[in-house]
Short mmCIF file of C-alpha atoms in Angstrom, two decimals:
data_model
loop_
_atom_site.label_atom_id
_atom_site.label_comp_id
_atom_site.label_asym_id
_atom_site.label_seq_id
_atom_site.Cartn_x
_atom_site.Cartn_y
_atom_site.Cartn_z
CA MET P 1446 -5.32 -28.72 -31.20
CA ILE P 1447 -7.76 -25.91 -30.88
CA CYS P 1448 -11.23 -25.48 -32.36
CA LYS P 1449 -13.07 -22.18 -32.04
CA ARG P 1450 -16.03 -20.42 -33.53
CA ILE P 1451 -15.28 -16.85 -34.40
CA VAL P 1452 -16.91 -13.91 -36.13
CA LEU P 1453 -14.77 -11.98 -38.60
CA HIS P 1454 -15.58 -8.46 -39.72
CA PHE P 1455 -13.85 -7.47 -42.95
CA PRO P 1456 -13.48 -3.81 -43.77
CA GLN P 1457 -14.53 -2.92 -47.31
CA ARG P 1458 -10.94 -2.80 -48.61
CA LEU P 1459 -10.30 -6.44 -47.67
CA VAL P 1460 -13.44 -7.97 -49.14
CA GLU P 1461 -11.79 -8.77 -52.44
CA GLN P 1462 -8.67 -10.37 -50.96
CA PRO P 1463 -8.20 -14.13 -50.39
CA ILE P 1464 -7.87 -13.94 -46.60
CA ILE P 1465 -9.28 -17.35 -45.73
CA TYR P 1466 -7.09 -18.97 -48.37
CA LYS P 1467 -4.04 -17.71 -46.50
CA LEU P 1468 -5.31 -19.17 -43.23
CA VAL P 1469 -5.33 -22.58 -44.87
CA LYS P 1470 -2.22 -22.29 -46.94
CA GLU P 1471 0.14 -20.60 -44.51
CA TYR P 1472 -1.21 -21.54 -41.10
CA SER P 1473 -2.66 -25.00 -41.88
CA LEU P 1474 -5.99 -24.12 -40.31
CA GLU P 1475 -9.08 -26.13 -41.15
CA PHE P 1476 -12.17 -24.02 -41.62
CA ASN P 1477 -15.90 -24.52 -41.80
CA ILE P 1478 -17.98 -21.54 -42.91
CA LEU P 1479 -21.08 -21.30 -40.75
CA LYS P 1480 -22.32 -18.07 -42.20
CA ALA P 1481 -21.02 -15.42 -44.56
CA TYR P 1482 -22.14 -12.11 -45.96
CA VAL P 1483 -19.34 -10.95 -48.20
CA THR P 1484 -20.41 -8.58 -50.93
CA PRO P 1485 -18.01 -6.58 -53.10
CA GLN P 1486 -17.81 -2.88 -52.15
CA GLU P 1487 -19.32 -3.51 -48.72
CA GLU P 1488 -18.13 -4.55 -45.31
CA GLY P 1489 -18.02 -8.34 -44.97
CA LEU P 1490 -18.96 -10.66 -42.15
CA MET P 1491 -18.08 -14.30 -41.77
CA ILE P 1492 -18.70 -16.83 -39.04
CA LEU P 1493 -16.10 -19.58 -39.09
CA GLU P 1494 -15.20 -22.65 -37.17
CA LEU P 1495 -11.41 -22.79 -37.21
CA LYS P 1496 -9.39 -25.80 -36.21
CA GLY P 1497 -5.64 -26.30 -36.02
CA LYS P 1498 -2.56 -26.53 -33.82
CA ASP P 1499 -2.47 -24.02 -30.97
CA ALA P 1500 0.58 -22.20 -32.34
CA ASP P 1501 -0.83 -22.07 -35.87
CA PHE P 1502 -4.15 -20.81 -34.56
CA LYS P 1503 -2.43 -18.03 -32.66
CA LYS P 1504 -0.38 -17.03 -35.70
CA GLY P 1505 -3.45 -17.14 -37.91
CA MET P 1506 -5.27 -14.79 -35.57
CA GLU P 1507 -2.28 -12.45 -35.54
CA TYR P 1508 -2.28 -12.48 -39.33
CA LEU P 1509 -5.99 -11.60 -39.45
CA GLN P 1510 -5.50 -8.74 -37.03
CA SER P 1511 -2.44 -7.47 -38.86
CA VAL P 1512 -4.39 -7.08 -42.10
CA GLY P 1513 -7.25 -5.33 -40.31
CA VAL P 1514 -9.88 -8.03 -39.76
CA LYS P 1515 -11.83 -7.55 -36.53
CA ILE P 1516 -12.25 -10.81 -34.59
CA GLN P 1517 -14.93 -11.61 -32.05
CA PRO P 1518 -15.83 -14.86 -30.37
CA LEU P 1519 -19.23 -16.04 -31.68
CA SER P 1520 -20.88 -16.21 -28.30
CA GLU P 1521 -20.82 -12.43 -28.04
CA ASP P 1522 -23.11 -12.08 -30.99
CA ILE P 1523 -26.25 -14.08 -30.27
CA ILE P 1524 -27.48 -12.96 -26.92
CA ARG P 1525 -30.53 -13.94 -24.95
CA ASN P 1526 -32.27 -11.02 -23.33
CA GLU P 1527 -33.12 -12.67 -20.03
CA SER P 1528 -35.81 -10.16 -19.17
CA LYS P 1529 -37.72 -11.03 -22.32
CA CYS P 1530 -37.38 -14.83 -22.30
CA THR P 1531 -40.41 -16.63 -20.84
CA ASP P 1532 -38.77 -20.08 -20.93
CA CYS P 1533 -41.51 -21.47 -23.15
CA GLY P 1534 -39.22 -23.70 -25.20
CA VAL P 1535 -40.59 -23.18 -28.69
CA CYS P 1536 -37.02 -22.48 -29.88
CA VAL P 1537 -35.68 -25.80 -28.60
CA PRO P 1538 -36.59 -28.12 -31.51
CA ILE P 1539 -35.71 -25.38 -34.03
CA CYS P 1540 -32.08 -25.06 -32.89
CA PRO P 1541 -29.93 -27.28 -35.14
CA THR P 1542 -27.04 -27.62 -32.68
CA LYS P 1543 -28.90 -28.18 -29.38
CA ALA P 1544 -27.63 -24.86 -28.04
CA LEU P 1545 -31.08 -24.31 -26.56
CA VAL P 1546 -32.08 -27.00 -24.10
CA VAL P 1547 -34.83 -27.39 -21.51
CA ASP P 1548 -33.63 -28.20 -18.01
CA PRO P 1549 -35.61 -31.31 -17.02
CA ILE P 1550 -35.99 -30.16 -13.42
CA THR P 1551 -36.52 -26.40 -13.53
CA ARG P 1552 -38.13 -26.48 -17.01
CA LYS P 1553 -36.16 -23.35 -17.81
CA VAL P 1554 -34.49 -23.05 -21.20
CA HIS P 1555 -30.69 -22.92 -21.12
CA PHE P 1556 -28.74 -21.19 -23.86
CA TYR P 1557 -25.30 -22.74 -24.39
CA ASP P 1558 -23.67 -20.03 -26.47
CA ASN P 1559 -20.56 -22.14 -27.10
CA LYS P 1560 -22.74 -24.47 -29.19
CA CYS P 1561 -24.42 -21.65 -31.09
CA ILE P 1562 -23.52 -21.34 -34.78
CA GLY P 1563 -25.32 -18.04 -35.26
CA CYS P 1564 -27.92 -19.36 -37.73
CA GLU P 1565 -30.51 -17.04 -36.17
CA LEU P 1566 -33.42 -19.47 -36.54
CA CYS P 1567 -34.29 -18.92 -32.87
CA VAL P 1568 -34.19 -15.16 -33.39
CA LYS P 1569 -37.05 -15.44 -35.85
CA VAL P 1570 -39.24 -17.90 -33.95
CA CYS P 1571 -38.89 -16.45 -30.45
CA PRO P 1572 -42.35 -15.13 -29.58
CA THR P 1573 -41.04 -12.43 -27.24
CA HIS P 1574 -37.96 -11.48 -29.32
CA ALA P 1575 -35.66 -12.54 -26.51
CA MET P 1576 -32.91 -13.80 -28.83
CA GLU P 1577 -30.94 -10.82 -30.05
CA VAL P 1578 -28.25 -10.43 -32.69
CA HIS P 1579 -25.39 -8.08 -31.88
CA PHE P 1580 -23.15 -8.00 -34.92
CA MET H 1137 -66.59 -32.79 3.72
CA LYS H 1138 -65.38 -29.18 3.73
CA THR H 1139 -67.00 -25.97 2.52
CA ILE H 1140 -65.46 -22.93 0.87
CA ALA H 1141 -66.62 -20.86 3.87
CA GLU H 1142 -64.69 -23.16 6.23
CA ILE H 1143 -61.60 -22.94 4.04
CA ASN H 1144 -61.86 -19.14 3.95
CA LYS H 1145 -62.08 -19.06 7.74
CA LYS H 1146 -58.82 -21.01 7.89
CA ILE H 1147 -57.21 -18.70 5.31
CA LYS H 1148 -58.13 -15.66 7.42
CA GLU H 1149 -56.68 -17.31 10.51
CA GLY H 1150 -53.52 -18.19 8.61
CA ARG H 1151 -54.14 -21.91 9.14
CA ALA H 1152 -55.01 -23.01 5.62
CA VAL H 1153 -52.91 -25.74 4.06
CA VAL H 1154 -52.14 -24.73 0.50
CA VAL H 1155 -50.15 -26.78 -2.01
CA THR H 1156 -49.52 -26.45 -5.73
CA ALA H 1157 -50.97 -28.79 -8.33
CA GLU H 1158 -47.52 -30.40 -8.57
CA GLU H 1159 -47.12 -30.85 -4.83
CA ILE H 1160 -50.49 -32.57 -4.37
CA ILE H 1161 -49.39 -35.32 -6.76
CA ASP H 1162 -46.76 -36.58 -4.30
CA LEU H 1163 -49.09 -36.16 -1.34
CA VAL H 1164 -51.83 -38.28 -2.90
CA ASP H 1165 -49.22 -40.83 -3.99
CA LYS H 1166 -47.93 -41.15 -0.44
CA LYS H 1167 -51.02 -40.67 1.71
CA GLY H 1168 -53.90 -41.44 -0.59
CA ALA H 1169 -56.68 -39.10 -1.72
CA LYS H 1170 -58.80 -39.45 1.43
CA LYS H 1171 -56.09 -38.43 3.88
CA THR H 1172 -54.85 -35.68 1.55
CA ALA H 1173 -58.36 -34.26 1.23
CA GLU H 1174 -58.56 -34.05 5.02
CA GLU H 1175 -55.22 -32.28 5.30
CA VAL H 1176 -55.08 -29.98 2.27
CA ASP H 1177 -57.46 -27.05 1.85
CA VAL H 1178 -56.45 -25.48 -1.46
CA VAL H 1179 -54.55 -26.59 -4.57
CA THR H 1180 -53.14 -23.82 -6.75
CA THR H 1181 -52.77 -24.24 -10.51
CA GLY H 1182 -51.07 -22.10 -13.14
CA THR H 1183 -50.65 -21.62 -16.84
CA PHE H 1184 -48.72 -19.13 -18.98
CA GLY H 1185 -49.01 -19.13 -22.75
CA PRO H 1186 -50.24 -17.25 -25.78
CA MET H 1187 -54.00 -16.78 -25.57
CA CYS H 1188 -55.23 -14.98 -28.67
CA SER H 1189 -58.83 -14.32 -27.62
CA SER H 1190 -57.66 -11.76 -25.10
CA GLY H 1191 -57.98 -8.00 -24.96
CA ALA H 1192 -58.86 -5.06 -22.79
CA TYR H 1193 -61.46 -2.34 -22.73
CA PHE H 1194 -60.77 1.22 -21.74
CA ASN H 1195 -62.71 4.36 -20.92
CA ILE H 1196 -60.42 7.20 -21.93
CA GLY H 1197 -62.40 10.06 -20.34
CA HIS H 1198 -64.26 12.87 -22.12
CA SER H 1199 -62.35 15.48 -24.06
CA LYS H 1200 -63.26 19.15 -24.23
CA PRO H 1201 -65.07 19.71 -26.58
CA ARG H 1202 -66.56 16.23 -26.53
CA ILE H 1203 -66.02 13.53 -29.15
CA LYS H 1204 -68.02 10.35 -29.80
CA LEU H 1205 -65.70 7.57 -30.93
CA GLY H 1206 -68.66 5.23 -31.43
CA GLY H 1207 -69.12 4.90 -35.18
CA GLY H 1208 -65.73 6.51 -35.79
CA THR H 1209 -62.21 5.09 -35.72
CA CYS H 1210 -59.62 4.75 -33.00
CA ARG H 1211 -55.97 3.72 -33.17
CA LEU H 1212 -53.47 3.10 -30.38
CA ASN H 1213 -49.89 3.35 -31.67
CA ASP H 1214 -51.40 2.71 -35.11
CA VAL H 1215 -53.14 -0.47 -33.94
CA PRO H 1216 -56.89 -0.30 -34.53
CA ALA H 1217 -59.12 -0.55 -31.46
CA TYR H 1218 -62.83 -1.29 -31.63
CA ALA H 1219 -64.89 1.84 -31.06
CA GLY H 1220 -68.44 0.63 -31.64
CA PHE H 1221 -69.64 1.62 -28.19
CA ALA H 1222 -70.67 4.91 -26.58
CA ALA H 1223 -68.55 8.06 -26.66
CA VAL H 1224 -65.19 7.13 -25.13
CA ASP H 1225 -65.19 3.36 -24.57
CA ILE H 1226 -62.87 1.26 -26.73
CA TYR H 1227 -61.77 -2.38 -26.84
CA LEU H 1228 -58.31 -3.42 -27.92
CA GLY H 1229 -57.89 -7.01 -29.10
CA ALA H 1230 -54.61 -8.86 -28.55
CA THR H 1231 -54.21 -9.85 -32.21
CA ALA H 1232 -54.92 -6.42 -33.76
CA ILE H 1233 -52.06 -5.08 -35.90
CA PRO H 1234 -51.35 -1.75 -37.63
CA ASP H 1235 -52.93 -1.29 -41.07
CA ASP H 1236 -49.48 -0.85 -42.58
CA ASP H 1237 -47.99 -4.01 -41.10
CA PRO H 1238 -46.79 -6.05 -44.12
CA ARG H 1239 -48.53 -9.14 -42.65
CA ASN H 1240 -47.59 -12.24 -44.66
CA LYS H 1241 -46.76 -10.30 -47.83
CA ILE H 1242 -43.13 -10.97 -47.02
CA TYR H 1243 -43.54 -14.57 -45.93
CA PRO H 1244 -43.27 -15.50 -43.15
CA GLY H 1245 -44.38 -12.18 -41.64
CA GLU H 1246 -42.67 -11.12 -38.43
CA PHE H 1247 -45.68 -9.49 -36.74
CA ARG H 1248 -43.52 -7.51 -34.38
CA TYR H 1249 -46.16 -5.27 -32.83
CA GLY H 1250 -49.85 -5.33 -32.08
CA GLY H 1251 -52.59 -5.26 -29.46
CA GLY H 1252 -50.82 -7.67 -27.12
CA HIS H 1253 -47.72 -5.47 -27.08
CA ILE H 1254 -49.78 -2.36 -26.29
CA ILE H 1255 -51.31 -4.09 -23.26
CA GLN H 1256 -47.78 -4.95 -22.08
CA GLU H 1257 -46.54 -1.38 -22.70
CA LEU H 1258 -49.48 0.14 -20.80
CA LEU H 1259 -48.51 -2.05 -17.84
CA GLU H 1260 -44.90 -0.86 -18.17
CA GLY H 1261 -46.20 2.69 -17.68
CA LYS H 1262 -45.45 3.76 -21.24
CA ASP H 1263 -47.34 6.48 -23.06
CA ILE H 1264 -49.45 5.28 -25.97
CA ARG H 1265 -50.47 7.45 -28.91
CA LEU H 1266 -54.26 7.58 -29.41
CA GLU H 1267 -55.59 8.89 -32.72
CA ALA H 1268 -59.32 8.93 -33.30
CA THR H 1269 -61.78 10.27 -35.81
CA ALA H 1270 -65.52 10.81 -35.47
CA TYR H 1271 -68.35 12.15 -37.60
CA GLY H 1272 -69.45 14.86 -35.14
CA THR H 1273 -72.91 15.40 -33.66
CA ASP H 1274 -74.67 18.30 -31.99
CA CYS H 1275 -73.77 16.96 -28.56
CA TYR H 1276 -70.34 15.55 -29.55
CA PRO H 1277 -69.03 18.08 -32.08
CA ARG H 1278 -65.37 17.09 -32.23
CA ARG H 1279 -64.18 15.09 -35.22
CA LYS H 1280 -60.55 14.46 -34.44
CA LEU H 1281 -58.56 13.57 -31.35
CA GLU H 1282 -54.81 13.03 -30.99
CA THR H 1283 -53.36 12.52 -27.54
CA LEU H 1284 -51.02 10.44 -25.46
CA ILE H 1285 -52.65 8.14 -22.92
CA SER H 1286 -51.23 6.03 -20.15
CA LEU H 1287 -52.69 3.40 -17.88
CA LYS H 1288 -52.99 5.66 -14.85
CA ASP H 1289 -54.93 8.31 -16.82
CA LEU H 1290 -57.61 5.91 -18.00
CA ASN H 1291 -60.85 5.68 -16.05
CA GLU H 1292 -61.39 1.97 -16.51
CA ALA H 1293 -58.81 -0.40 -17.94
CA VAL H 1294 -60.16 -3.91 -17.76
CA LEU H 1295 -58.63 -7.07 -19.14
CA PHE H 1296 -61.48 -9.12 -20.58
CA ASN H 1297 -60.41 -12.30 -22.33
CA ILE H 1298 -63.18 -14.26 -23.98
CA ARG H 1299 -61.28 -17.52 -24.32
CA ASN H 1300 -58.33 -18.53 -22.13
CA SER H 1301 -56.95 -21.51 -20.31
CA TYR H 1302 -57.82 -24.33 -22.71
CA GLN H 1303 -58.44 -27.65 -21.04
CA ASN H 1304 -55.87 -29.73 -22.94
CA TYR H 1305 -54.63 -28.92 -26.43
CA ASN H 1306 -53.35 -30.42 -29.66
CA VAL H 1307 -49.77 -31.46 -30.31
CA ALA H 1308 -48.95 -29.97 -33.70
CA VAL H 1309 -46.89 -31.65 -36.43
CA ASN H 1310 -46.30 -31.08 -40.14
CA THR H 1311 -46.23 -34.06 -42.54
CA SER H 1312 -45.66 -31.95 -45.66
CA ASP H 1313 -42.27 -31.47 -47.29
CA LYS H 1314 -41.89 -27.78 -46.42
CA ILE H 1315 -41.74 -25.79 -43.21
CA ILE H 1316 -45.01 -24.19 -42.07
CA TYR H 1317 -45.58 -21.30 -39.68
CA THR H 1318 -48.55 -21.77 -37.39
CA TYR H 1319 -50.00 -20.53 -34.11
CA MET H 1320 -48.24 -23.59 -32.66
CA GLY H 1321 -44.89 -22.26 -33.85
CA ALA H 1322 -42.68 -23.17 -36.80
CA LEU H 1323 -43.25 -26.78 -37.76
CA LYS H 1324 -40.44 -28.42 -39.67
CA PRO H 1325 -41.21 -30.68 -42.66
CA ASN H 1326 -41.65 -34.44 -42.44
CA ILE H 1327 -42.66 -34.29 -38.78
CA GLY H 1328 -39.42 -32.51 -37.89
CA ASN H 1329 -40.78 -31.34 -34.54
CA ALA H 1330 -43.92 -31.64 -32.42
CA ASN H 1331 -45.14 -28.56 -30.56
CA TYR H 1332 -47.52 -28.54 -27.63
CA CYS H 1333 -49.17 -25.81 -25.58
CA SER H 1334 -50.47 -26.73 -22.15
CA ALA H 1335 -49.12 -26.66 -18.63
CA GLY H 1336 -50.33 -30.27 -18.27
CA GLN H 1337 -50.41 -31.25 -14.61
CA LEU H 1338 -50.39 -27.57 -13.55
CA SER H 1339 -53.11 -26.41 -15.96
CA PRO H 1340 -56.28 -25.16 -14.18
CA LEU H 1341 -59.03 -27.01 -16.02
CA LEU H 1342 -57.07 -30.26 -16.18
CA LYS H 1343 -56.99 -30.34 -12.37
CA ASP H 1344 -60.76 -29.90 -12.05
CA PRO H 1345 -61.78 -31.81 -15.16
CA TYR H 1346 -65.54 -31.75 -14.48
CA TYR H 1347 -65.63 -28.09 -13.34
CA LYS H 1348 -66.81 -29.08 -9.87
CA THR H 1349 -65.23 -26.05 -8.20
CA ILE H 1350 -64.41 -23.67 -11.06
CA GLY H 1351 -67.46 -21.66 -12.15
CA VAL H 1352 -68.71 -18.18 -12.93
CA GLY H 1353 -67.36 -15.86 -10.25
CA THR H 1354 -64.33 -17.93 -9.25
CA ARG H 1355 -61.62 -15.55 -8.04
CA ILE H 1356 -58.30 -16.19 -9.81
CA PHE H 1357 -54.74 -14.98 -10.38
CA LEU H 1358 -54.94 -13.06 -13.65
CA GLY H 1359 -51.94 -11.34 -15.19
CA GLY H 1360 -50.31 -10.85 -11.80
CA GLY H 1361 -53.42 -9.34 -10.24
CA ILE H 1362 -56.80 -10.58 -9.11
CA GLY H 1363 -59.40 -11.51 -11.68
CA TYR H 1364 -62.55 -13.56 -11.98
CA VAL H 1365 -64.01 -16.24 -14.19
CA ALA H 1366 -66.64 -14.26 -16.09
CA TRP H 1367 -68.23 -17.08 -18.04
CA HIS H 1368 -67.24 -20.23 -19.85
CA GLY H 1369 -64.94 -19.26 -22.71
CA THR H 1370 -65.87 -19.26 -26.39
CA GLN H 1371 -65.55 -22.66 -28.08
CA HIS H 1372 -66.16 -24.31 -24.68
CA ASN H 1373 -66.58 -27.95 -25.61
CA PRO H 1374 -67.19 -30.03 -22.48
CA MET H 1375 -68.76 -33.03 -24.24
CA VAL H 1376 -65.60 -34.36 -25.93
CA LYS H 1377 -64.57 -37.94 -25.18
CA ARG H 1378 -62.86 -38.31 -21.82
CA ARG H 1379 -60.63 -40.88 -20.18
CA GLU H 1380 -61.67 -42.63 -17.01
CA ASN H 1381 -59.95 -39.94 -14.90
CA GLY H 1382 -62.08 -37.27 -16.55
CA ILE H 1383 -59.29 -35.82 -18.70
CA PRO H 1384 -60.65 -34.86 -22.12
CA CYS H 1385 -58.95 -36.50 -25.11
CA ALA H 1386 -59.07 -33.27 -27.12
CA PRO H 1387 -59.23 -29.52 -26.42
CA ALA H 1388 -62.36 -29.14 -24.26
CA GLY H 1389 -63.34 -26.55 -21.64
CA THR H 1390 -62.30 -22.90 -21.79
CA LEU H 1391 -62.73 -19.85 -19.55
CA ALA H 1392 -63.66 -16.23 -20.14
CA VAL H 1393 -61.87 -14.13 -17.54
CA ILE H 1394 -61.98 -10.53 -16.40
CA GLY H 1395 -60.01 -8.28 -14.06
CA ASP H 1396 -58.75 -4.77 -13.40
CA LEU H 1397 -55.75 -4.26 -15.68
CA LYS H 1398 -54.41 -1.51 -13.43
CA GLN H 1399 -53.34 -3.98 -10.75
CA MET H 1400 -51.78 -6.44 -13.19
CA LYS H 1401 -48.11 -6.70 -14.15
CA ALA H 1402 -46.25 -6.71 -17.46
CA GLU H 1403 -44.37 -9.79 -16.31
CA TRP H 1404 -47.58 -11.81 -16.63
CA LEU H 1405 -49.09 -10.19 -19.71
CA ARG H 1406 -46.60 -10.19 -22.54
CA GLY H 1407 -47.02 -9.22 -26.15
CA THR H 1408 -46.15 -12.12 -28.39
CA SER H 1409 -45.16 -12.46 -32.05
CA MET H 1410 -45.75 -15.66 -33.93
CA LEU H 1411 -43.69 -15.88 -37.09
CA GLY H 1412 -45.94 -16.13 -40.14
CA TYR H 1413 -49.06 -16.14 -37.99
CA GLY H 1414 -49.66 -12.93 -36.08
CA VAL H 1415 -49.57 -11.13 -32.78
CA SER H 1416 -50.94 -12.41 -29.50
CA LEU H 1417 -50.76 -11.97 -25.75
CA ASN H 1418 -49.07 -14.33 -23.31
CA VAL H 1419 -51.42 -14.54 -20.35
CA GLY H 1420 -50.66 -15.84 -16.88
CA ILE H 1421 -53.59 -17.44 -15.07
CA GLY H 1422 -53.77 -19.34 -11.80
CA VAL H 1423 -56.94 -20.87 -10.44
CA PRO H 1424 -57.28 -22.06 -6.83
CA ILE H 1425 -59.09 -25.34 -6.34
CA PRO H 1426 -60.74 -25.78 -2.94
CA VAL H 1427 -60.24 -29.38 -1.80
CA LEU H 1428 -63.81 -29.98 -0.67
CA ASN H 1429 -63.65 -33.77 -0.79
CA GLU H 1430 -61.66 -36.84 -1.74
CA GLU H 1431 -62.89 -36.76 -5.34
CA ILE H 1432 -61.55 -33.25 -5.88
CA ALA H 1433 -58.20 -34.17 -4.29
CA LYS H 1434 -57.94 -37.16 -6.61
CA SER H 1435 -58.57 -35.10 -9.75
CA ALA H 1436 -56.20 -32.36 -8.60
CA ALA H 1437 -53.48 -35.01 -8.29
CA ILE H 1438 -53.71 -36.21 -11.89
CA LYS H 1439 -50.19 -36.20 -13.27
CA ASP H 1440 -48.55 -35.60 -16.65
CA GLU H 1441 -48.36 -39.34 -17.34
CA GLU H 1442 -52.16 -39.52 -17.14
CA ILE H 1443 -52.92 -36.55 -19.36
CA TYR H 1444 -53.00 -37.43 -23.06
CA ALA H 1445 -53.07 -34.95 -25.93
CA PRO H 1446 -53.98 -35.68 -29.56
CA ILE H 1447 -51.28 -35.33 -32.24
CA VAL H 1448 -52.76 -33.24 -35.04
CA GLU H 1449 -51.38 -32.62 -38.51
CA TYR H 1450 -51.18 -28.88 -39.36
CA SER H 1451 -50.20 -28.70 -43.05
CA GLN H 1452 -53.36 -30.31 -44.43
CA ASN H 1453 -55.67 -31.72 -41.76
CA TYR H 1454 -56.01 -28.75 -39.44
CA PRO H 1455 -56.37 -26.07 -42.15
CA HIS H 1456 -58.96 -28.12 -44.06
CA PHE H 1457 -60.80 -29.20 -40.93
CA VAL H 1458 -60.15 -32.89 -41.53
CA ALA H 1459 -60.93 -34.96 -38.46
CA GLY H 1460 -58.50 -37.51 -37.08
CA THR H 1461 -55.22 -37.63 -35.26
CA LEU H 1462 -51.82 -39.23 -35.68
CA GLY H 1463 -52.10 -40.74 -32.23
CA GLU H 1464 -51.95 -39.65 -28.61
CA VAL H 1465 -49.10 -38.77 -26.34
CA ASN H 1466 -48.94 -37.82 -22.67
CA TYR H 1467 -47.36 -34.73 -21.18
CA ALA H 1468 -44.57 -36.66 -19.46
CA GLN H 1469 -43.51 -37.91 -22.88
CA LEU H 1470 -43.82 -34.42 -24.36
CA LYS H 1471 -41.71 -32.97 -21.57
CA SER H 1472 -39.00 -35.61 -22.02
CA GLY H 1473 -38.03 -33.67 -25.17
CA LYS H 1474 -38.90 -36.31 -27.72
CA ILE H 1475 -41.87 -38.40 -28.74
CA THR H 1476 -42.48 -41.03 -31.38
CA VAL H 1477 -44.83 -40.19 -34.24
CA GLN H 1478 -45.45 -42.70 -37.01
CA GLY H 1479 -42.38 -44.62 -35.91
CA LYS H 1480 -40.14 -41.56 -36.05
CA GLU H 1481 -38.43 -39.95 -33.06
CA VAL H 1482 -39.41 -36.30 -33.01
CA PRO H 1483 -38.10 -33.45 -30.80
CA THR H 1484 -40.79 -31.52 -28.91
CA GLY H 1485 -41.20 -27.81 -28.29
CA ALA H 1486 -43.55 -26.05 -25.92
CA PHE H 1487 -45.43 -22.82 -26.51
CA SER H 1488 -46.63 -22.68 -22.93
CA SER H 1489 -44.01 -21.93 -20.28
CA TYR H 1490 -44.06 -24.59 -17.61
CA SER H 1491 -41.59 -22.73 -15.40
CA LYS H 1492 -43.82 -19.64 -15.48
CA ALA H 1493 -46.90 -21.80 -14.75
CA ARG H 1494 -45.06 -23.12 -11.71
CA GLU H 1495 -44.19 -19.57 -10.58
CA ILE H 1496 -47.86 -18.60 -10.87
CA ALA H 1497 -49.01 -21.57 -8.79
CA GLU H 1498 -46.37 -20.65 -6.16
CA GLU H 1499 -47.35 -16.97 -6.20
CA LEU H 1500 -51.05 -17.75 -5.76
CA LYS H 1501 -50.14 -20.16 -2.97
CA SER H 1502 -48.24 -17.41 -1.16
CA TRP H 1503 -51.16 -14.97 -1.54
CA ILE H 1504 -53.56 -17.48 0.00
CA LYS H 1505 -51.15 -18.41 2.79
CA LYS H 1506 -50.70 -14.75 3.68
CA GLY H 1507 -54.47 -14.33 3.87
CA ASP H 1508 -54.47 -11.82 0.99
CA PHE H 1509 -56.62 -13.94 -1.27
CA LEU H 1510 -59.89 -15.57 -0.26
CA LEU H 1511 -61.67 -18.18 -2.33
CA SER H 1512 -64.99 -17.25 -3.88
CA GLU H 1513 -68.07 -19.41 -4.17
CA PRO H 1514 -69.00 -19.75 -7.87
CA VAL H 1515 -72.32 -18.03 -8.55
CA ALA H 1516 -73.18 -20.34 -11.47
CA PRO H 1517 -71.59 -23.46 -12.93
CA ILE H 1518 -70.03 -23.57 -16.39
CA PRO H 1519 -71.56 -26.15 -18.77
CA GLY H 1520 -70.26 -29.60 -17.86
CA ALA H 1521 -69.65 -32.95 -19.49
CA GLU H 1522 -73.33 -33.91 -19.27
CA SER H 1523 -74.74 -30.51 -20.26
CA GLY H 1524 -75.34 -31.15 -23.94
CA TYR H 1525 -73.38 -27.97 -24.67
CA THR H 1526 -71.35 -28.37 -27.86
CA PHE H 1527 -68.96 -26.48 -30.11
CA LYS H 1528 -70.39 -26.47 -33.62
CA PRO H 1529 -68.59 -25.89 -36.91
CA LEU H 1530 -69.90 -23.14 -39.16
CA LYS H 1531 -72.62 -24.23 -41.56
CA GLU H 1532 -72.10 -21.94 -44.53
CA ARG H 1533 -75.24 -20.83 -46.35
CA PRO H 1534 -75.29 -18.96 -49.66
CA ILE H 1535 -76.35 -15.34 -49.38
CA THR H 1536 -79.50 -15.06 -51.48
CA GLN H 1537 -81.91 -12.22 -52.09
CA LEU H 1538 -84.90 -12.49 -49.80
#
């Protein structure tokens, strides 16, 4: 089994096609939509958690690529600008998935990007704009 | 037992024993206050957090022909600066924002740029656009000025913060059913989080609770450079109830501080945006405490577990100035990441960076150890717990024709 969070970029021509449906139907992948901006006539963006057998997952990804969907791992998209972060910790209770955690010894704030679901709540509350979105 | 002059002599000879406000806790635990007071000369404190009553004044130099900004207007990168002085002196407040900032019209406002950011950009060596208007006089005929300025071109650039370094602060919660955006951060509904803003056991005024060594003229670490305590800060409130160890149960003492901006660093003065609230400046301050006697050593060794902050409700009680708290909690509990409020476990968030506060205390310690930083004798005390000095609410009076 494999479970990954990925960001999908749909070119305009694919927005009106049932891409995710095929992932379920033909590749038996379980999905959980974490975020989606899919508007007709525009480029679409979707953040998904996908779960399934390793072989199915691989085939599913190949299918997505073959139709022209650009795939990125989620962690590439929410980035902490280390030079801006002051390690205050005001983001910590706002993060719904505990991706931002204070180290009890150093009192520095760690960002575990593998836990990040890209909700962007931290992006808005960060007083020094250290959390950046790179879609 | 010891005098500041004796400590300074040791600093100059490179013999002074300097520890941070964290390190003295262990020392007093192990050796007791008396022995520690004999061995340690200086305790360094630190704090780094948003301090809104901050700002800087500048003298921009005289233009040719001359202009008198006093009585006119002045903007730095569209942010209004106060010009009600003589010809070319201006003051830029940390919370000032451009006239065309949407503020909270699109709620919650982002407040991405303001006075605090300009102070940071000046320190980064960036050029700032100055646009001023004046009414023109016989001796100052010019009515308009547009120029780039930078920190090195200014005659004086002085950070002058009228209220910094609060001695203790509220823990903010929200009991309403919708999220609120405050100067203590975003507060989730139904006490979804509890935010605090103090360095606790590293915070300057909590380590000298009765202001026995900190006074007017105390030399300090300010924004990465050297500054001084100029006065007690606005809203200084030394008479609040205190615990036996001297720690106030509510926000109490404050400091007004001053120092040459030109020797400060952007790392320690950072523009800050508070969602739905406004712009501010993160200020780094470190105050050295001379360990003159056992009493001072004992206070400097007060730890997070012994420092209690009041839990204050920010959706109704704070805005409507309703007295009362939802209880008390100590900084060790706050730092554990969760506290209990009204029987509910609540995650905590800090607005003040403890790791930066620690870096400041370490930096000041290294300056003193190297002999670069001597302690100063305060020239006057700041009002203390017995002074009768209080912080009054506004008594509104109707404006009537006289």
